Amino acid sequence: MNISIITVGKLKEKYLKQGIAEYTKRLQAYAKIEIIELADEKAPENLSDQDMKIIKDKEGERILSKIHPDAHVIALAIEGKMKSSEELADTIDKLATYGKSKVCFVIGGSLGLSDAVMQRANEKLSFSRMTFPHQLMRLVLVEQIYRAFRIVRGEPYHK
């Protein structure tokens, strides 16, 4: 399986980089994983709704340009469906079973994802109703993908 994670914004924190590197290394036994980091648009503090839409649309264009046409796209969004680790594992297992070898997770920037990206998504996934920094979500997502493969294979790790 080929998994790509498209994410908006630079990862600066060393501890997050180390955690992501560790889980990415572990995942290599199960899937080919690629993290595509895209530049975010500069956004001043007080934006109008129109300005926010323009910024999300620009970021969205960059995201959409990186999504493979055959990819099953899972957008991370607060309004998405919450799943347990077992349910995410089941989703990944079913995608592999039914020939979806390309899975693309999308993490938006600080303003979220554009309407165009949300429309392209095959499903929307929420990790919580709380808001998290998108850099932290990258680490959480990579860990959950790793956990999902361990669950699918019946290997120890998930408790």
Coordinates of C-alpha atoms in Angstrom, one line a residue:
M1 CA 0.0 0.0 0.0
N2 CA 1.2 3.5 -0.8
I3 CA 0.2 6.1 1.8
S4 CA 0.8 9.8 1.4
I5 CA 0.2 12.5 3.9
I6 CA -0.2 15.9 2.4
T7 CA 0.2 18.6 5.0
V8 CA 0.2 22.4 4.9
G9 CA 2.9 24.2 6.9
K10 CA 6.4 23.6 8.0
L11 CA 7.3 21.3 10.8
K12 CA 9.7 23.2 13.1
E13 CA 9.6 21.4 16.5
K14 CA 12.4 18.9 16.9
Y15 CA 10.5 16.6 19.1
L16 CA 7.7 16.3 16.6
K17 CA 10.2 15.6 13.8
Q18 CA 11.8 12.9 15.9
G19 CA 8.4 11.2 16.6
I20 CA 7.3 11.3 13.0
A21 CA 10.7 9.9 11.8
E22 CA 10.3 7.0 14.3
Y23 CA 6.8 6.0 13.2
T24 CA 7.6 6.6 9.5
K25 CA 10.6 4.2 10.0
R26 CA 8.4 1.6 11.7
L27 CA 5.7 1.9 8.9
Q28 CA 8.2 1.0 6.2
A29 CA 7.7 -2.7 7.1
Y30 CA 4.0 -2.4 6.1
A31 CA 3.6 0.3 3.5
K32 CA 5.4 2.9 1.4
I33 CA 4.8 6.2 3.2
E34 CA 5.4 9.7 1.8
I35 CA 4.9 13.0 3.7
I36 CA 4.4 15.9 1.4
E37 CA 4.8 19.2 3.1
L38 CA 3.3 22.2 1.4
A39 CA 3.9 25.9 2.1
D40 CA 1.1 27.7 4.0
E41 CA -0.2 31.1 3.0
K42 CA 0.7 34.0 5.2
A43 CA -2.4 35.0 7.2
P44 CA -2.6 38.1 9.3
E45 CA -4.5 37.9 12.6
N46 CA -7.7 39.7 11.6
L47 CA -8.9 38.1 8.4
S48 CA -12.3 38.6 6.8
D49 CA -14.3 35.6 5.8
Q50 CA -13.5 36.4 2.1
D51 CA -9.7 36.6 2.9
M52 CA -9.9 33.2 4.8
K53 CA -11.6 31.6 1.8
I54 CA -8.9 33.0 -0.6
I55 CA -6.1 31.6 1.6
K56 CA -7.8 28.2 1.9
D57 CA -8.4 28.1 -1.8
K58 CA -4.8 28.8 -2.6
E59 CA -3.6 26.1 -0.2
G60 CA -6.3 23.8 -1.6
E61 CA -5.0 24.2 -5.1
R62 CA -1.5 23.2 -3.9
I63 CA -3.0 20.2 -2.1
L64 CA -5.1 19.0 -5.0
S65 CA -2.1 19.2 -7.3
K66 CA -0.3 16.6 -5.2
I67 CA -3.2 14.1 -4.9
H68 CA -2.9 11.1 -7.3
P69 CA -6.1 10.7 -9.4
D70 CA -6.5 7.1 -8.2
A71 CA -6.0 7.9 -4.5
H72 CA -8.6 7.3 -1.8
V73 CA -8.5 10.6 0.0
I74 CA -9.1 11.0 3.7
A75 CA -9.3 14.6 4.9
L76 CA -8.7 15.3 8.5
A77 CA -11.5 17.6 9.6
I78 CA -13.1 18.5 13.0
E79 CA -16.5 17.8 11.4
G80 CA -15.4 14.4 10.1
K81 CA -16.4 11.0 11.5
M82 CA -14.6 9.9 14.6
K83 CA -13.3 6.4 14.6
S84 CA -11.6 4.1 17.0
S85 CA -8.2 2.8 16.2
E86 CA -9.8 -0.5 15.3
E87 CA -12.2 1.2 13.0
L88 CA -9.3 3.0 11.3
A89 CA -7.5 -0.3 10.9
D90 CA -10.6 -1.8 9.4
T91 CA -10.9 1.1 6.9
I92 CA -7.2 0.6 5.8
D93 CA -7.7 -3.2 5.6
K94 CA -10.8 -2.8 3.5
L95 CA -9.1 -0.3 1.1
A96 CA -6.2 -2.7 0.6
T97 CA -8.6 -5.7 0.1
Y98 CA -10.7 -3.8 -2.5
G99 CA -7.6 -2.7 -4.5
K100 CA -7.2 0.9 -3.3
S101 CA -3.4 0.8 -3.1
K102 CA -3.1 4.6 -2.9
V103 CA -4.4 6.2 0.2
C104 CA -3.9 10.0 0.8
F105 CA -4.5 11.7 4.2
V106 CA -4.8 15.5 4.0
I107 CA -4.0 17.8 6.9
G108 CA -4.9 21.4 6.3
G109 CA -3.3 24.6 7.5
S110 CA -4.4 26.7 10.5
L111 CA -7.6 27.8 8.7
G112 CA -8.6 24.3 7.6
L113 CA -9.2 22.8 4.2
S114 CA -10.8 24.4 1.2
D115 CA -14.2 23.4 -0.1
A116 CA -12.6 21.9 -3.2
V117 CA -10.4 19.6 -1.1
M118 CA -13.3 18.6 1.1
Q119 CA -15.3 17.7 -2.1
R120 CA -12.4 15.6 -3.4
A121 CA -12.2 13.7 -0.2
N122 CA -13.7 10.2 -0.2
E123 CA -14.1 10.5 3.6
K124 CA -13.6 12.9 6.4
L125 CA -11.9 11.8 9.6
S126 CA -11.9 13.5 13.0
F127 CA -9.6 12.6 15.8
S128 CA -11.5 14.8 18.2
R129 CA -13.9 17.7 18.4
M130 CA -11.0 19.6 19.9
T131 CA -8.7 21.7 17.8
F132 CA -5.1 20.6 17.6
P133 CA -2.0 22.2 15.9
H134 CA -1.7 20.7 12.5
Q135 CA 2.0 19.9 13.2
L136 CA 0.9 17.7 16.2
M137 CA -1.8 16.0 14.1
R138 CA 0.9 14.9 11.7
L139 CA 2.5 12.9 14.6
V140 CA -0.8 11.5 15.9
L141 CA -1.8 10.5 12.4
V142 CA 1.4 8.6 11.6
E143 CA 1.2 6.8 14.9
Q144 CA -2.4 5.8 14.3
I145 CA -1.6 4.5 10.8
Y146 CA 1.2 2.4 12.3
R147 CA -1.2 1.2 15.0
A148 CA -3.7 0.3 12.3
F149 CA -1.3 -1.9 10.5
R150 CA -0.3 -3.7 13.7
I151 CA -4.0 -4.3 14.5
V152 CA -4.7 -5.6 11.0
R153 CA -1.8 -8.1 11.3
G154 CA -2.7 -9.1 14.8
E155 CA 0.7 -8.0 16.1
P156 CA 1.3 -6.8 19.6
Y157 CA 1.3 -3.0 20.2
H158 CA -2.3 -2.0 20.4
K159 CA -3.9 -2.4 23.9

